[in-house]
mmCIF file of C-alpha atoms in Angstrom:
data_model
loop_
_atom_site.group_PDB
_atom_site.id
_atom_site.type_symbol
_atom_site.label_atom_id
_atom_site.label_comp_id
_atom_site.label_asym_id
_atom_site.label_seq_id
_atom_site.Cartn_x
_atom_site.Cartn_y
_atom_site.Cartn_z
ATOM 1 C CA MET A 211 22.024 56.589 4.785
ATOM 2 C CA LYS A 212 23.222 59.714 2.611
ATOM 3 C CA LEU A 213 26.943 60.461 2.619
ATOM 4 C CA GLU A 214 28.286 63.841 4.321
ATOM 5 C CA GLY A 215 31.957 63.341 4.107
ATOM 6 C CA VAL A 216 35.168 61.000 4.731
ATOM 7 C CA GLU A 217 38.030 61.881 7.086
ATOM 8 C CA LEU A 218 41.357 60.385 5.916
ATOM 9 C CA ARG A 219 43.637 59.902 9.093
ATOM 10 C CA ARG A 220 47.120 58.688 8.910
ATOM 11 C CA ILE A 221 48.392 57.196 11.998
ATOM 12 C CA THR A 222 51.548 55.664 12.969
ATOM 13 C CA MET A 223 51.955 52.715 15.104
ATOM 14 C CA PRO A 224 55.582 51.500 16.934
ATOM 15 C CA LEU A 225 55.359 47.553 16.961
ATOM 16 C CA VAL A 226 56.612 45.971 19.512
ATOM 17 C CA SER A 227 59.854 44.835 18.153
ATOM 18 C CA PRO A 228 61.079 44.789 14.457
ATOM 19 C CA PHE A 229 58.455 42.611 12.088
ATOM 20 C CA ARG A 230 60.740 41.075 9.286
ATOM 21 C CA THR A 231 59.234 39.454 6.015
ATOM 22 C CA SER A 232 60.715 38.755 2.457
ATOM 23 C CA PHE A 233 59.346 42.476 1.946
ATOM 24 C CA GLY A 234 61.955 44.385 4.608
ATOM 25 C CA THR A 235 61.530 45.064 7.829
ATOM 26 C CA GLN A 236 59.015 47.204 9.570
ATOM 27 C CA THR A 237 59.538 49.146 13.144
ATOM 28 C CA ALA A 238 56.596 51.030 12.927
ATOM 29 C CA ARG A 239 52.835 50.207 10.843
ATOM 30 C CA GLU A 240 52.034 53.268 8.998
ATOM 31 C CA LEU A 241 48.202 52.787 7.879
ATOM 32 C CA MET A 242 44.986 55.016 7.023
ATOM 33 C CA LEU A 243 41.849 55.165 8.884
ATOM 34 C CA LEU A 244 38.459 56.317 6.972
ATOM 35 C CA ARG A 245 36.152 58.056 9.382
ATOM 36 C CA VAL A 246 32.555 57.821 7.282
ATOM 37 C CA VAL A 247 29.529 60.206 7.962
ATOM 38 C CA THR A 248 26.414 59.944 7.349
ATOM 39 C CA ASP A 249 23.218 61.613 7.991
ATOM 40 C CA GLU A 250 22.460 58.375 10.670
ATOM 41 C CA GLY A 251 26.036 58.074 12.033
ATOM 42 C CA GLU A 252 29.625 57.675 11.701
ATOM 43 C CA GLY A 253 31.368 54.528 10.709
ATOM 44 C CA TRP A 254 35.359 53.525 10.378
ATOM 45 C CA GLY A 255 37.382 51.901 7.851
ATOM 46 C CA GLU A 256 41.284 50.926 8.038
ATOM 47 C CA CYS A 257 43.062 50.911 4.902
ATOM 48 C CA VAL A 258 45.940 47.992 4.883
ATOM 49 C CA ALA A 259 47.995 49.588 2.278
ATOM 50 C CA MET A 260 51.399 50.007 3.212
ATOM 51 C CA PRO A 261 53.546 53.389 2.865
ATOM 52 C CA ASP A 262 55.795 51.764 -0.149
ATOM 53 C CA PRO A 263 54.472 49.082 -3.001
ATOM 54 C CA LEU A 264 56.338 46.297 -1.718
ATOM 55 C CA TYR A 265 53.539 43.617 -0.858
ATOM 56 C CA SER A 266 50.802 44.645 -3.627
ATOM 57 C CA SER A 267 50.925 47.488 -6.043
ATOM 58 C CA GLU A 268 49.153 49.637 -3.662
ATOM 59 C CA TYR A 269 50.507 52.547 -1.055
ATOM 60 C CA THR A 270 48.834 54.776 0.925
ATOM 61 C CA GLU A 271 49.285 57.978 -0.629
ATOM 62 C CA ALA A 272 47.484 56.714 -3.615
ATOM 63 C CA CYS A 273 44.638 55.408 -1.801
ATOM 64 C CA ALA A 274 44.237 58.668 -0.558
ATOM 65 C CA ASP A 275 44.384 60.085 -3.952
ATOM 66 C CA VAL A 276 42.031 57.447 -5.467
ATOM 67 C CA LEU A 277 39.386 57.657 -2.551
ATOM 68 C CA THR A 278 39.366 61.659 -2.336
ATOM 69 C CA ARG A 279 39.469 61.841 -6.079
ATOM 70 C CA PHE A 280 37.324 59.366 -7.312
ATOM 71 C CA LEU A 281 35.943 56.647 -5.160
ATOM 72 C CA VAL A 282 33.966 58.993 -2.281
ATOM 73 C CA PRO A 283 33.003 61.497 -5.082
ATOM 74 C CA ALA A 284 31.456 58.460 -6.983
ATOM 75 C CA LEU A 285 29.626 57.158 -3.923
ATOM 76 C CA ALA A 286 28.247 59.935 -2.889
ATOM 77 C CA ALA A 287 26.985 60.518 -6.398
ATOM 78 C CA SER A 288 25.135 57.264 -6.357
ATOM 79 C CA GLY A 289 22.268 57.990 -4.184
ATOM 80 C CA PRO A 290 21.148 56.568 -1.124
ATOM 81 C CA LEU A 291 24.220 54.663 0.951
ATOM 82 C CA GLU A 292 24.250 50.947 1.485
ATOM 83 C CA ALA A 293 27.072 48.455 2.118
ATOM 84 C CA THR A 294 26.051 45.999 -0.321
ATOM 85 C CA ALA A 295 26.039 48.325 -3.156
ATOM 86 C CA VAL A 296 29.526 50.008 -2.709
ATOM 87 C CA ALA A 297 31.768 47.469 -4.745
ATOM 88 C CA GLU A 298 29.061 47.980 -7.596
ATOM 89 C CA VAL A 299 29.367 51.801 -7.627
ATOM 90 C CA LEU A 300 32.938 51.409 -7.369
ATOM 91 C CA GLU A 301 33.512 48.796 -9.896
ATOM 92 C CA PRO A 302 34.262 50.811 -12.714
ATOM 93 C CA PHE A 303 37.687 51.997 -11.206
ATOM 94 C CA LYS A 304 40.219 49.178 -11.812
ATOM 95 C CA GLY A 305 42.045 47.817 -9.333
ATOM 96 C CA HIS A 306 42.355 49.681 -5.691
ATOM 97 C CA ARG A 307 40.880 47.051 -3.784
ATOM 98 C CA MET A 308 42.679 48.110 -0.495
ATOM 99 C CA ALA A 309 41.180 51.474 -0.680
ATOM 100 C CA LYS A 310 37.843 50.550 -1.892
ATOM 101 C CA ALA A 311 37.543 47.886 1.027
ATOM 102 C CA ALA A 312 38.591 50.888 3.496
ATOM 103 C CA LEU A 313 35.177 52.553 1.921
ATOM 104 C CA GLU A 314 33.355 49.931 2.066
ATOM 105 C CA MET A 315 34.372 48.689 5.816
ATOM 106 C CA GLY A 316 33.311 52.392 6.634
ATOM 107 C CA VAL A 317 29.907 52.218 5.141
ATOM 108 C CA LEU A 318 29.247 48.991 6.362
ATOM 109 C CA ASP A 319 30.267 49.778 10.039
ATOM 110 C CA ALA A 320 28.147 52.865 9.904
ATOM 111 C CA GLU A 321 24.933 51.007 8.447
ATOM 112 C CA LEU A 322 25.238 48.681 11.186
ATOM 113 C CA ARG A 323 26.025 50.475 13.907
ATOM 114 C CA ALA A 324 22.729 52.701 12.811
ATOM 115 C CA ALA A 325 20.799 49.278 12.696
ATOM 116 C CA GLY A 326 21.955 47.865 15.965
ATOM 117 C CA ARG A 327 23.586 44.777 14.329
ATOM 118 C CA SER A 328 27.054 43.631 14.609
ATOM 119 C CA PHE A 329 29.779 42.569 12.039
ATOM 120 C CA GLY A 330 29.953 39.196 12.796
ATOM 121 C CA SER A 331 26.120 38.709 12.667
ATOM 122 C CA GLN A 332 26.011 40.779 9.149
ATOM 123 C CA LEU A 333 28.592 38.551 7.722
ATOM 124 C CA GLY A 334 27.316 34.878 8.960
ATOM 125 C CA ALA A 335 29.870 34.294 11.965
ATOM 126 C CA THR A 336 28.274 31.246 13.437
ATOM 127 C CA ARG A 337 31.102 31.040 16.320
ATOM 128 C CA GLU A 338 31.392 33.161 19.805
ATOM 129 C CA ARG A 339 35.247 32.817 19.951
ATOM 130 C CA VAL A 340 38.230 32.190 17.211
ATOM 131 C CA PRO A 341 41.055 30.214 17.238
ATOM 132 C CA CYS A 342 44.316 32.388 17.029
ATOM 133 C CA GLY A 343 47.707 31.677 15.369
ATOM 134 C CA VAL A 344 50.480 33.636 15.446
ATOM 135 C CA SER A 345 53.099 34.682 12.713
ATOM 136 C CA VAL A 346 56.819 34.925 13.403
ATOM 137 C CA GLY A 347 59.136 37.253 11.394
ATOM 138 C CA ILE A 348 62.274 36.103 10.562
ATOM 139 C CA MET A 349 64.984 36.267 12.760
ATOM 140 C CA ASP A 350 68.666 37.441 12.882
ATOM 141 C CA SER A 351 69.363 33.639 14.431
ATOM 142 C CA VAL A 352 67.604 30.058 15.120
ATOM 143 C CA PRO A 353 68.164 30.494 18.701
ATOM 144 C CA ALA A 354 66.291 34.214 18.888
ATOM 145 C CA LEU A 355 63.558 32.497 16.561
ATOM 146 C CA LEU A 356 62.910 29.551 19.210
ATOM 147 C CA ASP A 357 63.069 32.319 22.177
ATOM 148 C CA ALA A 358 60.386 33.883 19.969
ATOM 149 C CA VAL A 359 58.362 30.983 19.498
ATOM 150 C CA GLY A 360 58.346 29.529 22.833
ATOM 151 C CA GLY A 361 57.447 33.148 24.190
ATOM 152 C CA TYR A 362 54.132 32.489 21.985
ATOM 153 C CA LEU A 363 53.596 29.204 22.529
ATOM 154 C CA ASP A 364 53.504 30.317 26.552
ATOM 155 C CA GLU A 365 50.993 33.132 26.064
ATOM 156 C CA GLY A 366 48.454 30.208 24.402
ATOM 157 C CA TYR A 367 48.810 30.642 20.408
ATOM 158 C CA VAL A 368 47.417 27.326 19.092
ATOM 159 C CA ARG A 369 49.252 27.956 15.748
ATOM 160 C CA ILE A 370 53.085 28.817 14.506
ATOM 161 C CA LYS A 371 53.841 30.459 10.850
ATOM 162 C CA LEU A 372 56.931 30.834 10.082
ATOM 163 C CA LYS A 373 58.018 33.670 7.748
ATOM 164 C CA ILE A 374 60.835 32.201 5.375
ATOM 165 C CA GLU A 375 63.065 33.177 2.545
ATOM 166 C CA PRO A 376 65.767 31.324 0.463
ATOM 167 C CA GLY A 377 68.584 30.762 2.856
ATOM 168 C CA TRP A 378 66.089 30.816 5.982
ATOM 169 C CA ASP A 379 63.807 27.911 5.574
ATOM 170 C CA VAL A 380 64.729 24.325 6.381
ATOM 171 C CA GLU A 381 66.907 25.162 9.342
ATOM 172 C CA PRO A 382 64.380 27.376 11.579
ATOM 173 C CA VAL A 383 61.379 24.897 10.527
ATOM 174 C CA ARG A 384 63.777 21.768 11.712
ATOM 175 C CA ALA A 385 64.992 23.636 14.533
ATOM 176 C CA VAL A 386 61.060 24.574 15.649
ATOM 177 C CA ARG A 387 60.156 21.236 14.761
ATOM 178 C CA GLU A 388 62.764 19.519 17.586
ATOM 179 C CA ARG A 389 62.089 22.256 20.188
ATOM 180 C CA PHE A 390 58.459 22.144 20.146
ATOM 181 C CA GLY A 391 57.573 18.631 19.037
ATOM 182 C CA ASP A 392 55.502 17.374 15.972
ATOM 183 C CA ASP A 393 51.937 18.305 17.275
ATOM 184 C CA LEU A 394 52.577 21.942 17.098
ATOM 185 C CA LEU A 395 50.531 23.341 14.183
ATOM 186 C CA LEU A 396 53.349 24.537 11.706
ATOM 187 C CA GLN A 397 52.903 26.731 8.586
ATOM 188 C CA VAL A 398 55.540 28.687 6.586
ATOM 189 C CA ASP A 399 54.482 31.772 4.940
ATOM 190 C CA ALA A 400 56.937 32.914 1.502
ATOM 191 C CA ASN A 401 55.505 35.687 0.700
ATOM 192 C CA THR A 402 56.665 35.015 -3.090
ATOM 193 C CA ALA A 403 59.954 34.734 -2.487
ATOM 194 C CA TYR A 404 60.758 31.347 -4.330
ATOM 195 C CA THR A 405 60.455 30.333 -8.141
ATOM 196 C CA LEU A 406 59.052 26.636 -9.703
ATOM 197 C CA GLY A 407 62.915 26.029 -9.835
ATOM 198 C CA ASP A 408 63.157 26.006 -6.521
ATOM 199 C CA ALA A 409 60.803 23.389 -6.021
ATOM 200 C CA PRO A 410 63.839 20.893 -4.902
ATOM 201 C CA GLN A 411 64.451 23.093 -2.063
ATOM 202 C CA LEU A 412 60.860 23.360 -0.770
ATOM 203 C CA ALA A 413 60.469 19.589 -1.214
ATOM 204 C CA LEU A 414 62.982 19.780 1.914
ATOM 205 C CA LEU A 415 60.217 21.005 4.081
ATOM 206 C CA ASP A 416 57.836 18.116 3.405
ATOM 207 C CA PRO A 417 58.985 16.032 6.463
ATOM 208 C CA PHE A 418 58.049 18.009 8.702
ATOM 209 C CA ASP A 419 54.605 17.885 8.286
ATOM 210 C CA LEU A 420 53.485 21.647 8.139
ATOM 211 C CA LEU A 421 50.060 22.429 7.701
ATOM 212 C CA LEU A 422 50.688 24.635 4.364
ATOM 213 C CA ILE A 423 53.298 26.577 2.434
ATOM 214 C CA GLU A 424 51.726 30.000 1.965
ATOM 215 C CA GLN A 425 52.554 31.860 -1.084
ATOM 216 C CA PRO A 426 55.785 30.502 -2.306
ATOM 217 C CA LEU A 427 55.684 31.783 -5.531
ATOM 218 C CA GLU A 428 55.096 35.267 -7.384
ATOM 219 C CA GLU A 429 51.752 36.398 -7.034
ATOM 220 C CA GLU A 430 50.115 36.299 -10.878
ATOM 221 C CA ASP A 431 51.790 32.597 -11.320
ATOM 222 C CA VAL A 432 49.086 30.581 -10.968
ATOM 223 C CA LEU A 433 49.918 28.159 -13.304
ATOM 224 C CA GLY A 434 53.411 27.829 -11.248
ATOM 225 C CA HIS A 435 51.624 27.071 -7.811
ATOM 226 C CA ALA A 436 49.679 24.463 -10.016
ATOM 227 C CA ASP A 437 53.099 22.764 -11.029
ATOM 228 C CA LEU A 438 54.685 23.461 -7.949
ATOM 229 C CA ALA A 439 51.552 21.724 -5.917
ATOM 230 C CA LYS A 440 52.802 18.311 -7.787
ATOM 231 C CA LEU A 441 56.133 18.315 -6.905
ATOM 232 C CA ILE A 442 55.984 18.859 -3.478
ATOM 233 C CA ALA A 443 53.896 16.918 -0.564
ATOM 234 C CA THR A 444 52.992 19.832 1.941
ATOM 235 C CA PRO A 445 49.665 21.661 0.770
ATOM 236 C CA VAL A 446 50.211 25.125 -1.165
ATOM 237 C CA CYS A 447 48.205 27.996 0.378
ATOM 238 C CA LEU A 448 48.069 31.229 -1.868
ATOM 239 C CA ASP A 449 47.790 34.307 -0.106
ATOM 240 C CA GLU A 450 48.568 37.654 -2.705
ATOM 241 C CA SER A 451 47.054 35.670 -5.767
ATOM 242 C CA ILE A 452 43.456 35.671 -4.498
ATOM 243 C CA VAL A 453 42.310 39.070 -4.878
ATOM 244 C CA SER A 454 38.473 38.023 -5.828
ATOM 245 C CA ALA A 455 36.185 35.263 -5.390
ATOM 246 C CA GLN A 456 36.321 34.386 -9.360
ATOM 247 C CA SER A 457 40.185 34.140 -8.744
ATOM 248 C CA ALA A 458 39.882 31.772 -6.013
ATOM 249 C CA ALA A 459 37.510 29.692 -8.295
ATOM 250 C CA ALA A 460 40.020 29.976 -11.379
ATOM 251 C CA ALA A 461 42.907 29.012 -8.451
ATOM 252 C CA ILE A 462 41.085 26.109 -6.962
ATOM 253 C CA ARG A 463 39.672 24.425 -10.411
ATOM 254 C CA LEU A 464 43.631 24.752 -12.217
ATOM 255 C CA GLY A 465 44.857 22.993 -8.607
ATOM 256 C CA ALA A 466 46.741 25.633 -7.817
ATOM 257 C CA CYS A 467 46.232 25.571 -3.937
ATOM 258 C CA ALA A 468 44.536 23.501 -1.613
ATOM 259 C CA ILE A 469 44.323 25.970 1.267
ATOM 260 C CA VAL A 470 43.133 30.118 0.888
ATOM 261 C CA ASN A 471 44.187 32.709 3.134
ATOM 262 C CA ILE A 472 41.530 35.416 2.722
ATOM 263 C CA LYS A 473 42.810 39.173 3.464
ATOM 264 C CA PRO A 474 39.395 41.422 3.281
ATOM 265 C CA GLY A 475 42.218 44.116 2.381
ATOM 266 C CA ARG A 476 43.707 42.492 -0.641
ATOM 267 C CA VAL A 477 40.389 41.315 -2.276
ATOM 268 C CA GLY A 478 37.971 44.647 -1.833
ATOM 269 C CA GLY A 479 36.358 44.447 1.195
ATOM 270 C CA TYR A 480 33.947 42.020 3.788
ATOM 271 C CA LEU A 481 31.787 41.449 1.473
ATOM 272 C CA GLU A 482 34.195 39.992 -1.549
ATOM 273 C CA ALA A 483 35.824 38.042 1.479
ATOM 274 C CA VAL A 484 32.350 36.736 2.566
ATOM 275 C CA ARG A 485 31.801 35.592 -1.266
ATOM 276 C CA ILE A 486 35.305 33.661 -1.634
ATOM 277 C CA HIS A 487 34.688 31.914 1.525
ATOM 278 C CA ASP A 488 31.495 30.587 0.383
ATOM 279 C CA VAL A 489 33.304 29.561 -2.995
ATOM 280 C CA CYS A 490 36.372 27.981 -1.104
ATOM 281 C CA VAL A 491 33.423 25.570 0.980
ATOM 282 C CA GLU A 492 31.540 24.642 -1.898
ATOM 283 C CA ALA A 493 35.020 23.501 -3.587
ATOM 284 C CA GLY A 494 35.427 21.727 0.391
ATOM 285 C CA VAL A 495 38.748 24.018 0.441
ATOM 286 C CA PRO A 496 39.617 25.304 4.103
ATOM 287 C CA VAL A 497 40.176 29.131 4.464
ATOM 288 C CA TRP A 498 42.061 31.141 7.273
ATOM 289 C CA CYS A 499 41.942 34.908 8.227
ATOM 290 C CA GLY A 500 45.447 36.356 7.457
ATOM 291 C CA GLY A 501 46.435 39.767 9.291
ATOM 292 C CA MET A 502 47.432 42.989 8.122
ATOM 293 C CA LEU A 503 49.013 43.951 11.382
ATOM 294 C CA GLU A 504 45.247 45.831 11.836
ATOM 295 C CA THR A 505 44.812 48.430 14.722
ATOM 296 C CA GLY A 506 41.769 47.261 17.040
ATOM 297 C CA LEU A 507 39.058 48.474 14.555
ATOM 298 C CA GLY A 508 40.587 45.938 11.451
ATOM 299 C CA ARG A 509 40.735 43.180 13.938
ATOM 300 C CA ALA A 510 37.551 43.456 15.324
ATOM 301 C CA ALA A 511 36.135 43.158 11.471
ATOM 302 C CA ASN A 512 38.685 40.431 11.304
ATOM 303 C CA VAL A 513 37.652 37.975 13.943
ATOM 304 C CA ALA A 514 34.135 38.756 13.006
ATOM 305 C CA LEU A 515 34.803 37.452 9.202
ATOM 306 C CA ALA A 516 37.048 34.574 11.214
ATOM 307 C CA ALA A 517 34.140 32.632 12.994
ATOM 308 C CA LEU A 518 32.203 32.116 9.489
ATOM 309 C CA PRO A 519 31.859 28.175 9.419
ATOM 310 C CA GLY A 520 34.844 27.528 6.856
ATOM 311 C CA PHE A 521 37.181 29.178 8.480
ATOM 312 C CA THR A 522 38.463 26.084 10.060
ATOM 313 C CA LEU A 523 42.392 26.693 10.690
ATOM 314 C CA PRO A 524 43.583 29.641 13.122
ATOM 315 C CA GLY A 525 44.386 32.963 11.629
ATOM 316 C CA ASP A 526 46.802 35.463 11.735
ATOM 317 C CA THR A 527 44.012 37.306 14.113
ATOM 318 C CA SER A 528 46.746 37.856 17.259
ATOM 319 C CA ALA A 529 45.971 39.624 20.216
ATOM 320 C CA SER A 530 46.663 43.148 20.178
ATOM 321 C CA GLY A 531 49.740 42.908 22.141
ATOM 322 C CA ARG A 532 51.481 40.963 19.308
ATOM 323 C CA TYR A 533 52.209 43.905 17.773
ATOM 324 C CA TYR A 534 51.371 47.126 20.064
ATOM 325 C CA ARG A 535 51.830 48.098 23.140
ATOM 326 C CA SER A 536 48.974 50.293 23.065
ATOM 327 C CA ASP A 537 46.236 49.965 20.586
ATOM 328 C CA ILE A 538 43.650 53.105 19.420
ATOM 329 C CA THR A 539 40.910 50.333 20.466
ATOM 330 C CA GLU A 540 40.349 48.317 23.750
ATOM 331 C CA PRO A 541 43.020 46.028 23.552
ATOM 332 C CA PHE A 542 41.976 41.969 22.227
ATOM 333 C CA VAL A 543 43.766 39.761 24.461
ATOM 334 C CA LEU A 544 44.048 36.228 24.265
ATOM 335 C CA ASN A 545 41.843 33.656 26.741
ATOM 336 C CA ASP A 546 42.772 30.388 25.874
ATOM 337 C CA GLY A 547 43.989 30.607 22.771
ATOM 338 C CA HIS A 548 41.307 32.544 21.386
ATOM 339 C CA LEU A 549 39.710 36.234 20.711
ATOM 340 C CA PRO A 550 35.924 36.649 21.552
ATOM 341 C CA VAL A 551 33.766 38.160 18.457
ATOM 342 C CA PRO A 552 32.586 41.566 19.051
ATOM 343 C CA THR A 553 28.947 41.736 19.247
ATOM 344 C CA GLY A 554 28.220 45.510 19.479
ATOM 345 C CA PRO A 555 27.099 47.316 17.100
ATOM 346 C CA GLY A 556 28.987 47.624 14.083
ATOM 347 C CA LEU A 557 32.343 46.338 14.610
ATOM 348 C CA GLY A 558 31.724 46.773 18.242
ATOM 349 C CA VAL A 559 34.560 48.754 18.995
ATOM 350 C CA LEU A 560 35.475 52.526 18.903
ATOM 351 C CA PRO A 561 38.820 54.199 18.625
ATOM 352 C CA ASP A 562 39.942 55.936 21.923
ATOM 353 C CA LEU A 563 39.867 59.207 21.113
ATOM 354 C CA ASP A 564 43.200 60.171 23.161
ATOM 355 C CA ALA A 565 44.898 56.976 21.847
ATOM 356 C CA LEU A 566 44.020 57.990 18.190
ATOM 357 C CA ALA A 567 45.437 61.325 18.578
ATOM 358 C CA GLU A 568 48.911 60.318 19.945
ATOM 359 C CA VAL A 569 49.560 58.488 16.937
ATOM 360 C CA THR A 570 47.650 60.732 14.286
ATOM 361 C CA THR A 571 50.485 62.187 11.688
ATOM 362 C CA ALA A 572 47.653 63.991 9.589
ATOM 363 C CA THR A 573 43.982 63.961 8.634
ATOM 364 C CA THR A 574 42.532 65.410 5.704
ATOM 365 C CA TRP A 575 38.396 65.898 5.323
ATOM 366 C CA VAL A 576 37.004 64.822 1.736
ATOM 367 C CA PRO A 577 33.579 66.627 1.796
ATOM 368 C CA VAL A 578 30.613 65.158 -0.849
#
């Protein structure tokens, strides 16, 4: 294929309800979509960076800038366009993994649509549907949390993840366990909110038989996670600390994690996500697919990724209705706690142009 240009489209998607983590509270999801135009067709990418550099050092406008000034021109100048070569072409530019991931996703979608192949078949999916968990934000009160968890269980979600932070950890976990029982698959996510000095507090979660505690310490503190893993019984899962297959291998070797959360945007793309999966499978470390409040485009790709054999824990691949009253694609609807893996060419879904226009705030064409 030959690259003809890339459209950067900013959109704002109102959330069904506010979503609070230790980073802050979101009432809408602002993100950027990429429409990659080639001589053989188009593909869609989704940049999961947030407007502010709070989850990571990346943010939307920085992604737009690096795509416009460096990444798209470099890819255009590299010759024939192949998705498997995108990461190598962009490697000289340090960091900016979310921007790179979005561009690679768009190229891969275009390439697979032209070839009539699906994301799932390309990535190595072995299942036709995947089990789905849901992430529950920090609430104003424990009763409100219990109502929310009860509602998600009624919808059929097979795993609950509670966001936690200092002052909101043991009490909500205890309440959920007492209300919904020991058979509930339950895990917590700290989003780097604790320090190693909080190990005694985190150890208080051990009696609740959690699947895991996700990213309790600051993302660069891999050794701290290794030390923490020796002080608590709850398995430690890394999220923000894992940015590549290399970093995953190092964290596993150091004993910093027993489980890995793979977010394709965070690690530079779906092809690198597959490499992390392979590293973890070889090491006997379970993986699951995290979420970044994606639209139906990113959700389709995530569901395809989560169908790989090493994804043995339910991911954050929730139904569209968990976050959005209306999506920009046909909505993903939960069926018996699962979502189907799209089988159509490329992502297997396309944006509804009318719905897309309603949430679009700006577009920029990047010529080549």
